[in-house]
Short mmCIF file of C-alpha atoms and ligand atoms in Angstrom, two decimals:
data_model
loop_
_atom_site.label_atom_id
_atom_site.label_comp_id
_atom_site.label_asym_id
_atom_site.label_seq_id
_atom_site.Cartn_x
_atom_site.Cartn_y
_atom_site.Cartn_z
CA UNK T 9 14.40 -10.26 -5.27
CA UNK T 10 10.74 -10.31 -6.02
CA UNK T 11 9.34 -6.92 -7.60
CA UNK T 12 6.24 -5.23 -8.45
CA UNK T 13 6.25 -3.13 -11.73
CA UNK T 14 4.29 -0.02 -11.82
CA UNK T 15 3.26 1.01 -15.33
CA UNK T 16 2.89 4.98 -14.86
CA UNK T 17 0.41 6.76 -16.93
CA UNK T 18 1.29 10.38 -15.26
CA UNK T 19 -0.48 10.21 -12.11
CA UNK T 20 0.48 12.39 -9.46
CA UNK T 21 0.39 9.61 -7.02
CA UNK T 22 2.51 7.15 -9.14
CA UNK T 23 5.60 7.71 -6.78
CA UNK T 24 3.45 7.23 -3.64
CA UNK T 25 2.54 3.67 -4.97
CA UNK T 26 6.19 2.99 -5.63
CA UNK T 27 7.08 4.01 -2.09
CA UNK T 28 4.17 2.31 -0.16
CA UNK T 29 5.13 -0.92 -1.80
CA UNK T 30 8.73 -0.59 -0.64
CA UNK T 31 7.42 0.13 2.79
CA UNK T 32 5.94 -3.24 2.69
CA UNK T 33 9.32 -4.83 2.21
CA UNK T 34 8.88 -5.66 -1.52
CA UNK T 35 10.90 -3.84 -4.31
CA UNK T 36 8.84 -1.79 -6.68
CA UNK T 37 9.91 -0.25 -10.05
CA UNK T 38 8.21 2.47 -11.96
CA UNK T 39 8.54 2.43 -15.64
CA UNK T 40 6.71 4.30 -18.59
CA UNK T 41 2.92 3.09 -18.97
CA UNK T 42 3.52 1.85 -22.64
CA UNK T 43 6.69 -0.10 -21.78
CA UNK T 44 6.93 -3.26 -23.74
CA UNK T 45 7.51 -6.37 -21.61
CA UNK T 46 11.01 -7.66 -21.98
CA UNK T 47 12.96 -10.44 -20.16
CA UNK T 48 14.72 -7.81 -17.98
CA UNK T 49 11.46 -5.98 -16.78
CA UNK T 50 9.65 -9.45 -16.27
CA UNK T 51 12.70 -11.05 -14.27
CA UNK T 52 11.41 -11.65 -10.65
CA UNK T 53 8.35 -9.50 -11.44
CA UNK T 54 5.43 -11.02 -9.49
CA UNK T 55 2.75 -8.33 -10.17
CA UNK T 56 1.76 -5.23 -12.08
CA UNK T 57 0.20 -2.03 -11.09
CA UNK T 58 -1.61 0.27 -13.74
CA UNK T 59 -1.36 3.87 -12.34
CA UNK T 60 -3.82 6.67 -12.58
CA UNK T 61 -3.48 9.27 -15.28
CA UNK T 62 -4.63 12.97 -16.00
CA UNK T 63 -5.82 11.65 -19.32
CA UNK T 64 -9.13 10.02 -20.05
CA UNK T 65 -9.27 6.49 -21.02
CA UNK T 66 -11.89 7.18 -23.79
CA UNK T 67 -10.01 9.76 -25.39
CA UNK T 68 -8.22 9.19 -28.77
CA UNK T 69 -4.60 8.62 -28.08
CA UNK T 70 -5.06 7.96 -24.41
CA UNK T 71 -2.02 6.33 -23.10
CA UNK T 72 -2.19 2.48 -23.32
CA UNK T 73 -0.45 -0.54 -21.45
CA UNK T 74 1.30 -2.81 -23.99
CA UNK T 75 -0.38 -5.98 -24.48
CA UNK T 76 2.73 -7.85 -23.72
CA UNK T 77 2.44 -6.59 -20.19
CA UNK T 78 -1.32 -7.58 -19.76
CA UNK T 79 -0.66 -11.08 -21.36
CA UNK T 80 2.41 -11.88 -19.14
CA UNK T 81 -0.20 -13.91 -16.75
CA UNK T 82 0.71 -11.62 -13.79
CA UNK T 83 -1.65 -10.37 -11.27
CA UNK T 84 -2.79 -6.77 -12.03
CA UNK T 85 -3.75 -3.98 -9.69
CA UNK T 86 -5.35 -1.24 -11.83
CA UNK T 87 -6.01 1.95 -10.00
CA UNK T 88 -8.31 4.74 -11.25
CA UNK T 89 -7.44 5.36 -14.95
CA UNK T 90 -6.00 1.76 -14.97
CA UNK T 91 -9.23 0.15 -14.43
CA UNK T 92 -11.09 2.55 -16.69
CA UNK T 93 -8.78 1.58 -19.55
CA UNK T 94 -9.29 -2.06 -18.78
CA UNK T 95 -13.07 -1.50 -18.54
CA UNK T 96 -13.12 0.03 -22.09
CA UNK T 97 -10.84 -2.48 -23.63
CA UNK T 98 -13.04 -5.25 -22.24
CA UNK T 99 -16.22 -3.73 -23.79
CA UNK T 100 -17.57 -1.91 -20.85
CA UNK T 101 -18.13 1.88 -20.55
CA UNK T 102 -16.52 4.89 -18.87
CA UNK T 103 -18.15 8.46 -18.94
CA UNK T 104 -17.26 11.77 -17.75
CA UNK T 105 -19.68 12.56 -14.54
CA UNK T 106 -21.14 15.87 -13.97
CA UNK T 107 -19.39 15.90 -10.50
CA UNK T 108 -16.01 14.80 -9.51
CA UNK T 109 -15.59 12.28 -6.84
CA UNK T 110 -12.87 13.87 -5.04
CA UNK T 111 -11.28 13.57 -1.71
CA UNK T 112 -12.45 11.31 1.24
CA UNK T 113 -15.41 9.15 -0.05
CA UNK T 114 -16.79 6.05 1.47
CA UNK T 115 -16.81 2.86 -0.15
CA UNK T 116 -19.33 0.09 0.57
CA UNK T 117 -18.53 -3.58 0.03
CA UNK T 118 -21.27 -5.58 -1.55
CA UNK T 119 -22.23 -8.81 -0.24
CA UNK T 120 -20.81 -10.38 -3.42
CA UNK T 121 -17.48 -9.42 -2.10
CA UNK T 122 -17.66 -12.25 0.47
CA UNK T 123 -19.46 -14.70 -1.89
CA UNK T 124 -16.41 -15.15 -3.75
CA UNK T 125 -13.93 -17.44 -2.00
CA UNK T 126 -11.36 -16.65 -4.80
CA UNK T 127 -11.36 -12.98 -3.62
CA UNK T 128 -10.97 -13.55 0.19
CA UNK T 129 -7.15 -13.05 0.11
CA UNK T 130 -8.14 -9.41 -1.15
CA UNK T 131 -11.35 -8.67 0.60
CA UNK T 132 -11.27 -10.65 3.76
CA UNK T 133 -11.37 -8.60 7.08
CA UNK T 134 -12.13 -5.39 5.07
CA UNK T 135 -14.97 -3.64 7.05
CA UNK T 136 -18.23 -3.16 5.05
CA UNK T 137 -17.88 0.58 4.72
CA UNK T 138 -14.48 2.46 4.88
CA UNK T 139 -13.52 6.12 3.58
CA UNK T 140 -11.30 5.86 0.76
CA UNK T 141 -9.51 8.75 -1.09
CA UNK T 142 -10.84 9.47 -4.75
CA UNK T 143 -9.79 11.74 -7.41
CA UNK T 144 -11.71 11.20 -10.84
CA UNK T 145 -13.74 13.00 -13.19
CA UNK T 146 -14.56 9.92 -15.29
CA UNK T 147 -16.49 6.78 -13.81
CA UNK T 148 -17.17 3.35 -14.86
CA UNK T 149 -20.86 3.05 -15.92
CA UNK T 150 -20.78 -0.60 -16.95
CA UNK T 151 -17.80 -2.93 -15.97
CA UNK T 152 -15.98 -4.87 -18.90
CA UNK T 153 -16.62 -8.48 -19.92
CA UNK T 154 -15.37 -10.96 -17.15
CA UNK T 155 -15.31 -8.03 -14.59
CA UNK T 156 -17.58 -7.78 -11.51
CA UNK T 157 -18.42 -4.94 -9.13
CA UNK T 158 -17.84 -5.88 -5.53
CA UNK T 159 -17.54 -2.37 -3.96
CA UNK T 160 -19.34 0.98 -4.82
CA UNK T 161 -18.97 4.50 -3.91
CA UNK T 162 -21.79 6.35 -1.99
CA UNK T 163 -23.27 7.45 -5.26
CA UNK T 164 -23.25 3.59 -6.41
CA UNK T 165 -20.43 4.04 -9.09
CA UNK T 166 -18.18 0.85 -9.17
CA UNK T 167 -15.23 1.27 -6.72
CA UNK T 168 -13.68 -2.19 -6.44
CA UNK T 169 -13.77 -4.68 -9.31
CA UNK T 170 -12.48 -8.06 -9.90
CA UNK T 171 -11.97 -10.32 -12.87
CA UNK T 172 -13.80 -13.57 -12.74
CA UNK T 173 -10.99 -15.63 -14.24
CA UNK T 174 -7.84 -13.71 -13.79
CA UNK T 175 -6.08 -12.32 -10.59
CA UNK T 176 -7.05 -8.79 -11.70
CA UNK T 177 -8.34 -6.09 -9.27
CA UNK T 178 -9.64 -2.63 -10.19
CA UNK T 179 -9.87 0.31 -7.76
CA UNK T 180 -11.58 3.54 -8.37
CA UNK T 181 -9.87 5.18 -5.49
CA UNK T 182 -6.23 5.72 -4.14
CA UNK T 183 -5.07 3.20 -1.68
CA UNK T 184 -1.51 4.82 -1.81
CA UNK T 185 -2.78 7.97 -0.42
CA UNK T 186 -2.31 8.23 3.43
CA UNK T 187 -5.81 9.65 3.89
CA UNK T 188 -7.49 6.35 2.32
CA UNK T 189 -8.38 4.12 5.48
CA UNK T 190 -6.97 0.64 5.08
CA UNK T 191 -4.96 1.79 2.11
CA UNK T 192 -1.95 0.25 3.20
CA UNK T 193 -3.89 -3.08 3.93
CA UNK T 194 -5.40 -2.97 0.69
CA UNK T 195 -1.89 -2.82 -1.07
CA UNK T 196 -0.46 -5.42 1.19
CA UNK T 197 -3.42 -7.69 0.19
CA UNK T 198 -2.63 -7.22 -3.24
CA UNK T 199 1.23 -7.72 -2.88
CA UNK T 200 1.11 -10.59 -0.32
CA UNK T 201 -2.40 -12.03 -0.81
CA UNK T 202 -2.65 -11.85 -4.56
CA UNK T 203 0.69 -11.66 -5.79
CA UNK T 204 2.28 -13.90 -3.06
CA UNK T 205 5.42 -11.70 -3.02
CA UNK T 206 8.22 -12.27 -0.73
CA UNK T 207 9.57 -9.65 1.43
CA UNK T 208 13.27 -9.00 0.10
CA UNK T 209 13.67 -5.25 -0.04
CA UNK T 210 15.99 -3.94 2.59
CA UNK T 211 18.90 -1.70 2.62
CA UNK T 212 21.23 -4.56 3.55
CA UNK T 213 19.73 -6.51 0.50
CA UNK T 214 20.17 -3.31 -1.76
CA UNK T 215 23.78 -2.88 -0.57
CA UNK T 216 24.69 -6.40 -1.33
CA UNK T 217 23.05 -6.45 -4.78
CA UNK T 218 24.08 -3.03 -5.91
CA UNK T 219 27.84 -3.57 -4.67
CA UNK T 220 27.80 -6.81 -6.86
CA UNK T 221 26.44 -4.88 -9.69
CA UNK T 222 29.13 -2.02 -9.37
CA UNK T 223 31.99 -4.16 -8.72
CA UNK T 224 31.37 -6.15 -11.95
CA UNK T 225 31.01 -2.90 -13.81
CA UNK T 226 34.16 -1.08 -12.62
CA UNK T 227 36.50 -4.05 -12.03
CA UNK T 228 39.62 -2.45 -10.48
CA UNK T 229 39.29 0.66 -12.34
CA UNK T 230 39.57 4.05 -10.56
CA UNK T 231 36.22 5.46 -9.72
CA UNK T 232 35.77 9.32 -8.99
CA UNK T 233 33.20 10.76 -6.87
CA UNK T 234 32.05 14.33 -6.64
CA UNK T 235 31.39 15.14 -2.99
CA UNK T 236 28.97 18.11 -2.28
CA UNK T 237 28.74 17.75 1.48
CA UNK T 238 25.07 16.62 1.30
CA UNK T 239 23.61 13.45 2.60
CA UNK T 240 23.41 11.79 -0.80
CA UNK T 241 27.03 12.26 -2.02
CA UNK T 242 28.32 11.32 1.41
CA UNK T 243 26.17 8.12 1.43
CA UNK T 244 27.47 7.46 -2.00
CA UNK T 245 31.13 7.98 -0.90
CA UNK T 246 30.63 5.65 2.00
CA UNK T 247 29.11 3.12 -0.44
CA UNK T 248 32.23 3.17 -2.49
CA UNK T 249 34.49 2.93 0.18
CA UNK T 250 32.75 0.02 1.62
CA UNK T 251 32.16 -1.93 -1.71
CA UNK T 252 35.36 -1.29 -3.59
CA UNK T 253 39.03 -1.14 -2.71
CA UNK T 254 39.54 2.20 -1.00
CA UNK T 255 42.80 2.56 -3.28
CA UNK T 256 40.50 2.68 -6.43
CA UNK T 257 38.01 5.60 -4.86
CA UNK T 258 38.96 9.23 -5.60
CA UNK T 259 36.82 11.82 -3.79
CA UNK T 260 36.86 14.96 -4.80
CA UNK T 261 35.20 17.86 -3.09
CA UNK T 262 34.80 21.16 -4.92
CA UNK T 263 34.29 24.43 -2.95
CA UNK T 264 32.19 26.25 -5.20
CA UNK T 265 31.94 29.38 -2.97
CA UNK T 266 28.23 28.40 -2.88
CA UNK T 267 28.47 26.06 0.33
CA UNK T 268 27.04 26.72 3.72
CA UNK T 269 29.28 28.39 6.70
CA UNK T 270 31.79 25.90 8.17
CA UNK T 271 30.77 23.36 5.37
CA UNK T 272 34.26 22.80 3.97
CA UNK T 273 35.83 21.78 7.27
CA UNK T 274 32.81 19.64 8.20
CA UNK T 275 32.78 17.88 4.97
CA UNK T 276 36.54 16.95 4.81
CA UNK T 277 36.32 15.71 8.44
CA UNK T 278 33.53 13.37 7.63
CA UNK T 279 35.19 12.04 4.57
CA UNK T 280 38.69 11.40 6.21
CA UNK T 281 36.63 9.31 8.92
CA UNK T 282 35.13 7.19 6.23
CA UNK T 283 38.61 5.84 5.39
CA UNK T 284 39.17 7.64 2.16
CA UNK T 285 42.74 7.18 0.68
CA UNK T 286 42.32 9.73 -2.00
CA UNK T 287 40.58 12.91 -0.89
CA UNK T 288 40.98 16.12 -2.51
CA UNK T 289 39.49 19.54 -1.80
CA UNK T 290 39.51 22.18 -4.69
CA UNK T 291 39.06 25.72 -4.14
CA UNK T 292 37.00 26.96 -7.07
CA UNK T 293 35.16 29.84 -5.39
CA UNK T 294 36.72 32.57 -7.84
CA UNK T 295 36.06 30.20 -10.88
CA UNK T 296 32.40 29.85 -10.04
CA UNK T 297 31.57 33.45 -8.99
CA UNK T 298 33.33 34.79 -12.02
CA UNK T 299 31.38 32.43 -14.34
CA UNK T 300 28.23 33.48 -12.51
CA UNK T 301 28.81 37.17 -12.45
CA UNK T 302 25.81 39.19 -13.64
CA UNK T 303 23.63 36.02 -14.33
CA UNK T 304 20.10 36.16 -12.72
CA UNK T 305 18.22 33.51 -14.81
CA UNK T 306 17.72 30.28 -12.49
CA UNK T 307 17.99 27.82 -15.61
CA UNK T 308 21.21 29.80 -16.64
CA UNK T 309 22.62 29.67 -13.28
CA UNK T 310 22.11 25.84 -12.97
CA UNK T 311 23.76 25.18 -16.17
CA UNK T 312 26.85 27.40 -15.48
CA UNK T 313 27.24 25.69 -12.17
CA UNK T 314 26.76 22.30 -13.54
CA UNK T 315 29.16 22.84 -16.42
CA UNK T 316 31.72 24.51 -14.19
CA UNK T 317 31.42 21.60 -11.92
CA UNK T 318 32.36 19.42 -14.80
CA UNK T 319 35.28 21.74 -15.71
CA UNK T 320 36.87 21.90 -12.49
CA UNK T 321 36.43 18.19 -12.10
CA UNK T 322 38.03 17.47 -15.43
CA UNK T 323 41.01 19.74 -14.70
CA UNK T 324 41.26 17.90 -11.27
CA UNK T 325 41.24 14.34 -12.90
CA UNK T 326 43.82 15.37 -15.45
CA UNK T 327 45.83 16.48 -12.32
CA UNK T 328 45.30 13.08 -10.67
CA UNK T 329 46.04 11.25 -13.60
CA UNK T 330 42.87 9.18 -14.11
CA UNK T 331 41.17 10.62 -17.12
CA UNK T 332 39.35 7.47 -17.87
CA UNK T 333 37.86 7.00 -14.58
CA UNK T 334 34.15 5.97 -13.79
CA UNK T 335 32.41 8.91 -12.79
CA UNK T 336 30.06 8.30 -9.56
CA UNK T 337 27.17 10.38 -8.86
CA UNK T 338 24.87 10.44 -5.71
CA UNK T 339 21.64 10.78 -8.07
CA UNK T 340 18.47 9.64 -6.37
CA UNK T 341 15.33 8.07 -8.01
CA UNK T 342 13.39 11.38 -7.50
CA UNK T 343 16.26 13.35 -9.10
CA UNK T 344 15.78 11.29 -12.28
CA UNK T 345 11.96 11.51 -12.31
CA UNK T 346 12.00 15.31 -11.80
CA UNK T 347 14.52 15.81 -14.74
CA UNK T 348 12.13 13.77 -17.00
CA UNK T 349 14.95 11.24 -17.30
CA UNK T 350 12.56 8.49 -18.52
CA UNK T 351 11.64 6.95 -15.21
CA UNK T 352 7.80 6.83 -15.44
CA UNK T 353 5.99 9.06 -17.83
CA UNK T 354 6.42 12.52 -16.36
CA UNK T 355 8.70 13.67 -19.05
CA UNK T 356 8.39 17.41 -18.35
CA UNK T 357 11.52 19.21 -17.04
CA UNK T 358 10.53 20.98 -13.75
CA UNK T 359 14.18 21.94 -12.97
CA UNK T 360 17.24 20.78 -14.73
CA UNK T 361 19.02 18.99 -11.85
CA UNK T 362 22.59 19.70 -12.90
CA UNK T 363 23.94 16.33 -11.82
CA UNK T 364 21.52 14.50 -14.34
CA UNK T 365 21.23 16.68 -17.37
CA UNK T 366 24.67 18.44 -17.92
CA UNK T 367 25.81 17.57 -21.51
CA UNK T 368 29.06 16.45 -20.15
CA UNK T 369 27.70 14.00 -17.90
CA UNK T 370 25.53 12.85 -20.67
CA UNK T 371 28.66 12.08 -22.69
CA UNK T 372 30.09 10.00 -19.98
CA UNK T 373 26.80 8.34 -19.46
CA UNK T 374 26.99 7.60 -23.40
CA UNK T 375 29.93 6.00 -22.80
CA UNK T 376 28.57 3.89 -20.17
CA UNK T 377 31.17 5.35 -17.72
CA UNK T 378 28.85 6.81 -14.91
CA UNK T 379 27.63 4.88 -12.06
CA UNK T 380 24.84 5.91 -9.61
CA UNK T 381 24.70 3.74 -6.61
CA UNK T 382 21.65 5.54 -5.21
CA UNK T 383 19.65 5.91 -8.21
CA UNK T 384 16.61 3.40 -7.43
CA UNK T 385 16.43 4.93 -3.71
CA UNK T 386 14.10 7.47 -2.33
CA UNK T 387 15.77 10.03 0.19
CA UNK T 388 14.42 8.27 3.32
CA UNK T 389 16.09 5.09 1.91
CA UNK T 390 19.35 6.82 1.30
CA UNK T 391 19.27 7.81 5.00
CA UNK T 392 18.66 4.23 6.08
CA UNK T 393 21.44 3.04 3.77
CA UNK T 394 23.71 5.57 5.33
CA UNK T 395 22.90 4.03 8.72
CA UNK T 396 23.55 0.58 7.27
CA UNK T 397 26.85 1.81 6.19
CA UNK T 398 27.75 3.34 9.73
CA UNK T 399 27.57 6.71 9.07
CA UNK T 400 26.76 8.85 12.28
CA UNK T 401 23.07 10.44 12.66
CA UNK T 402 24.54 13.99 12.37
CA UNK T 403 25.33 13.05 8.79
CA UNK T 404 22.31 10.98 7.74
CA UNK T 405 20.01 13.23 9.59
CA UNK T 406 21.16 16.61 7.78
CA UNK T 407 18.61 18.33 5.60
CA UNK T 408 19.08 17.90 1.93
CA UNK T 409 21.13 20.64 0.17
CA UNK T 410 20.96 21.10 -3.40
CA UNK T 411 23.81 20.51 -5.79
CA UNK T 412 24.05 24.23 -6.95
CA UNK T 413 24.20 25.19 -3.37
CA UNK T 414 23.37 28.87 -2.37
CA UNK T 415 23.44 29.53 -6.20
CA UNK T 416 19.75 28.78 -6.19
CA UNK T 417 19.16 30.58 -2.81
CA UNK T 418 20.39 33.97 -4.08
CA UNK T 419 17.64 35.29 -6.18
CA UNK T 420 19.11 37.65 -9.00
CA UNK T 421 22.87 37.99 -9.57
CA UNK T 422 25.34 36.17 -7.30
CA UNK T 423 28.20 37.94 -5.54
CA UNK T 424 30.73 36.94 -2.77
CA UNK T 425 29.05 39.71 -0.51
CA UNK T 426 25.56 38.00 -0.92
CA UNK T 427 26.94 34.47 -0.46
CA UNK T 428 28.54 35.71 2.94
CA UNK T 429 25.36 37.28 4.15
CA UNK T 430 23.25 34.45 3.34
CA UNK T 431 25.63 31.96 4.85
CA UNK T 432 25.50 34.00 8.01
CA UNK T 433 21.58 34.29 8.00
CA UNK T 434 21.42 30.58 7.30
CA UNK T 435 23.76 29.40 10.04
CA UNK T 436 21.92 31.49 12.55
CA UNK T 437 18.56 30.07 11.43
CA UNK T 438 19.75 26.19 11.53
CA UNK T 439 21.43 26.76 14.97
CA UNK T 440 18.25 28.29 16.38
CA UNK T 441 16.27 25.21 14.93
CA UNK T 442 18.83 22.89 16.68
CA UNK T 443 18.71 24.76 19.80
CA UNK T 444 14.85 24.68 19.94
CA UNK T 445 14.76 21.05 19.10
CA UNK T 446 12.91 21.75 15.84
CA UNK T 447 15.63 20.52 13.32
CA UNK T 448 14.59 17.01 13.08
CA UNK T 449 10.99 17.79 12.91
CA UNK T 450 11.44 19.65 9.75
CA UNK T 451 12.44 17.99 6.61
CA UNK T 452 14.10 20.84 5.06
CA UNK T 453 15.06 24.35 6.23
CA UNK T 454 17.12 27.19 4.73
CA UNK T 455 17.18 30.93 4.32
CA UNK T 456 16.70 32.73 0.68
CA UNK T 457 18.17 36.02 -0.08
CA UNK T 458 15.80 38.32 -2.09
CA UNK T 459 16.80 40.57 -4.88
CA UNK T 460 14.98 43.46 -3.13
CA UNK T 461 16.10 45.76 -0.62
CA UNK T 462 13.62 47.25 1.92
CA UNK T 463 13.58 50.22 4.12
CA UNK T 464 14.18 50.05 7.93
CA UNK T 465 15.45 52.01 10.81
CA UNK T 466 18.75 51.52 12.54
CA UNK T 467 19.13 53.61 15.47
CA UNK T 468 17.94 57.03 14.45
CA UNK T 469 18.78 56.52 10.93
CA UNK T 470 16.67 55.11 7.82
CA UNK T 471 18.55 52.06 6.54
CA UNK T 472 18.06 50.36 3.06
CA UNK T 473 18.68 46.65 3.76
CA UNK T 474 18.38 42.89 2.38
CA UNK T 475 15.48 40.92 3.08
CA UNK T 476 15.50 36.99 3.60
CA UNK T 477 12.92 34.57 3.37
CA UNK T 478 12.98 31.53 5.84
CA UNK T 479 11.76 28.24 4.33
CA UNK T 480 10.87 25.40 6.54
CA UNK T 481 8.91 22.34 4.92
CA UNK T 482 7.65 18.86 5.91
CA UNK T 483 7.80 16.39 3.23
CA UNK T 484 8.11 12.56 2.61
CA UNK T 485 10.59 12.73 -0.17
CA UNK T 486 10.81 16.43 -1.59
CA UNK T 487 8.23 15.65 -4.40
CA UNK T 488 5.35 17.27 -2.39
CA UNK T 489 5.76 19.41 0.78
CA UNK T 490 3.73 21.64 3.22
CA UNK T 491 5.18 24.49 5.06
CA UNK T 492 6.09 23.87 8.86
CA UNK T 493 3.69 25.36 11.11
CA UNK T 494 6.05 27.35 13.52
CA UNK T 495 4.78 28.63 16.86
CA UNK T 496 4.81 32.47 16.16
CA UNK T 497 7.02 33.03 19.12
CA UNK T 498 9.75 31.01 17.63
CA UNK T 499 9.60 32.69 14.26
CA UNK T 500 9.70 35.96 15.90
CA UNK T 501 12.70 35.06 17.92
CA UNK T 502 14.50 33.52 14.85
CA UNK T 503 13.76 36.73 12.91
CA UNK T 504 15.33 38.98 15.60
CA UNK T 505 18.22 36.82 15.92
CA UNK T 506 19.04 37.19 12.26
CA UNK T 507 18.48 40.97 11.93
CA UNK T 508 20.35 41.45 15.37
CA UNK T 509 23.43 39.58 14.18
CA UNK T 510 23.48 40.26 10.22
CA UNK T 511 23.73 44.00 9.99
CA UNK T 512 23.12 43.83 6.17
CA UNK T 513 19.55 42.18 6.81
CA UNK T 514 16.61 44.46 7.68
CA UNK T 515 13.69 42.17 7.11
CA UNK T 516 12.60 38.42 7.59
CA UNK T 517 9.52 36.91 5.90
CA UNK T 518 8.29 33.52 6.26
CA UNK T 519 7.36 31.36 3.17
CA UNK T 520 4.11 29.53 3.69
CA UNK T 521 3.73 27.98 0.10
CA UNK T 522 3.10 24.36 -0.46
CA UNK T 523 4.60 22.14 -3.07
CA UNK T 524 2.79 22.08 -5.58
CA UNK T 525 2.35 24.86 -6.78
CA UNK T 526 5.81 26.15 -5.53
CA UNK T 527 8.86 24.24 -5.44
CA UNK T 528 10.89 23.74 -2.22
CA UNK T 529 13.73 25.94 -3.53
CA UNK T 530 13.07 29.39 -4.92
CA UNK T 531 14.77 28.66 -8.27
P1 XMP D 813 12.32 21.44 -5.53
O1 XMP D 813 12.86 22.82 -5.29
O2 XMP D 813 12.57 20.90 -6.93
O3 XMP D 813 13.31 20.71 -4.49
O4 XMP D 813 11.10 21.23 -4.91
C1 XMP D 813 13.09 19.26 -4.36
C2 XMP D 813 14.38 18.81 -3.43
O5 XMP D 813 15.57 18.82 -4.49
C3 XMP D 813 16.51 19.67 -3.91
N1 XMP D 813 17.04 20.15 -5.33
C4 XMP D 813 18.23 19.80 -5.76
N2 XMP D 813 19.33 18.81 -5.42
N3 XMP D 813 20.53 19.43 -7.47
C5 XMP D 813 20.36 18.61 -6.18
O6 XMP D 813 21.01 17.89 -5.88
C6 XMP D 813 19.54 20.48 -7.78
O7 XMP D 813 19.81 21.02 -8.68
C7 XMP D 813 18.49 20.56 -6.91
N4 XMP D 813 17.35 21.51 -7.13
C8 XMP D 813 16.39 21.28 -5.88
C9 XMP D 813 15.90 20.68 -2.88
O8 XMP D 813 16.95 21.21 -2.16
C10 XMP D 813 14.83 19.67 -2.28
O9 XMP D 813 15.41 19.10 -1.29
#
């Protein structure tokens, strides 16, 4: 399968580049910007993208692509920082500008753009002027040797550059951002026009390739998958049941006590429909709640939950008599990135996703006994794979639910009483969204129980009750998000439904924060 490799220098948009190329039907892989070329990386690679970066290319210690990548003889699309770095290293100059070029900015194609027949695959059909999306404080002042400017910004700054002798293109704007006019067209011209990539990326192709890889790795040994009830682990379960012998697949559902209302029954029903032969539900509510008693720190909660998962799982594995089983997980591409797991350059840990960073998982990983059949997929691709595997829409269309469950939606310490209150409020909220036809328009919605009580009135009496926050966001993959713009009437009615039916809740608020700066979950 042809692929495009993206060298990540830490731009907030790197993920988008990866997604967009896949949307074009070509496999893309994001690797740290300084990665040295090796046979594995270059196999089937037909082009390279250099991403943007928060760094300045002229700074000491600025991140650099390795020569081996640049000398691989492949087409290159250098975006923003990428082209600035190439400019400096070809004897050109880049300087900090007094004013940033930021946001929607027109680009003008110069007559030279049309003159060069060699570049027609890239430029043909593009209008003389289009509105791009820019985000840079540094600008190219003089192109490097061999580079030619064929498009400029309103201020005359080079915005599209081409190399005279190599199939290299530089852009001082972001075609991957949806606000950039002709952005997809520009990417597609690079991918198909310049790299001559063949479309091979589809969920059917992924299923086939990944199935081969995993069969080769596990042979006939047992594989154990922890099921959380969410879309990812259910799709991972369906994947294993489809690609391996169902007799070797052990599905273990742990009821942590932090699940949503009626989730247990729903999960078990769905899994048996998948044809599972070994399916076990473990009631571990008491163990989880005891371990969490009195703990308020979010990171500590996540670690406790993650480790308890492993402990309960190890006990179950011992009972099942499969101690050496491979451990399967529904980890996604974005989980690895947000946990700083070495995909791309974004090494800081935003949240420790327990399914990635738990020390016990790390041990299994070091032994080479973890399999993650979804770890190259974005969330929407997981849904598409679920459909290919024949899962019903009510499962693949479900909103994401985090591994630590309600544990990260009850702020402060966790008790069974609080879990029950939150379960009730959340189920009313979700039912209301479905009833109003809003569920499928929202990427993720849930309630959060706040660690404060607030004064209210109940009949003639003052009451001191809990406050819940409603969250509803729109997103493409959970990496960025915007609050959903409800009609006020819907919000008021949902609030009334919750306070009328959950006596412990006296107040409902709506969270209007975007990600960034907030995250989707509150902890
Ligand atoms: P945040 O809160 O980081 O969430 O903006 C992004 C997406 O990831 C989900 N999430 C998790 N999923 N384990 C998971 O499996 C976790 O620890 C975890 N934390 C957040 C969150 O629900 C959202 O969809």
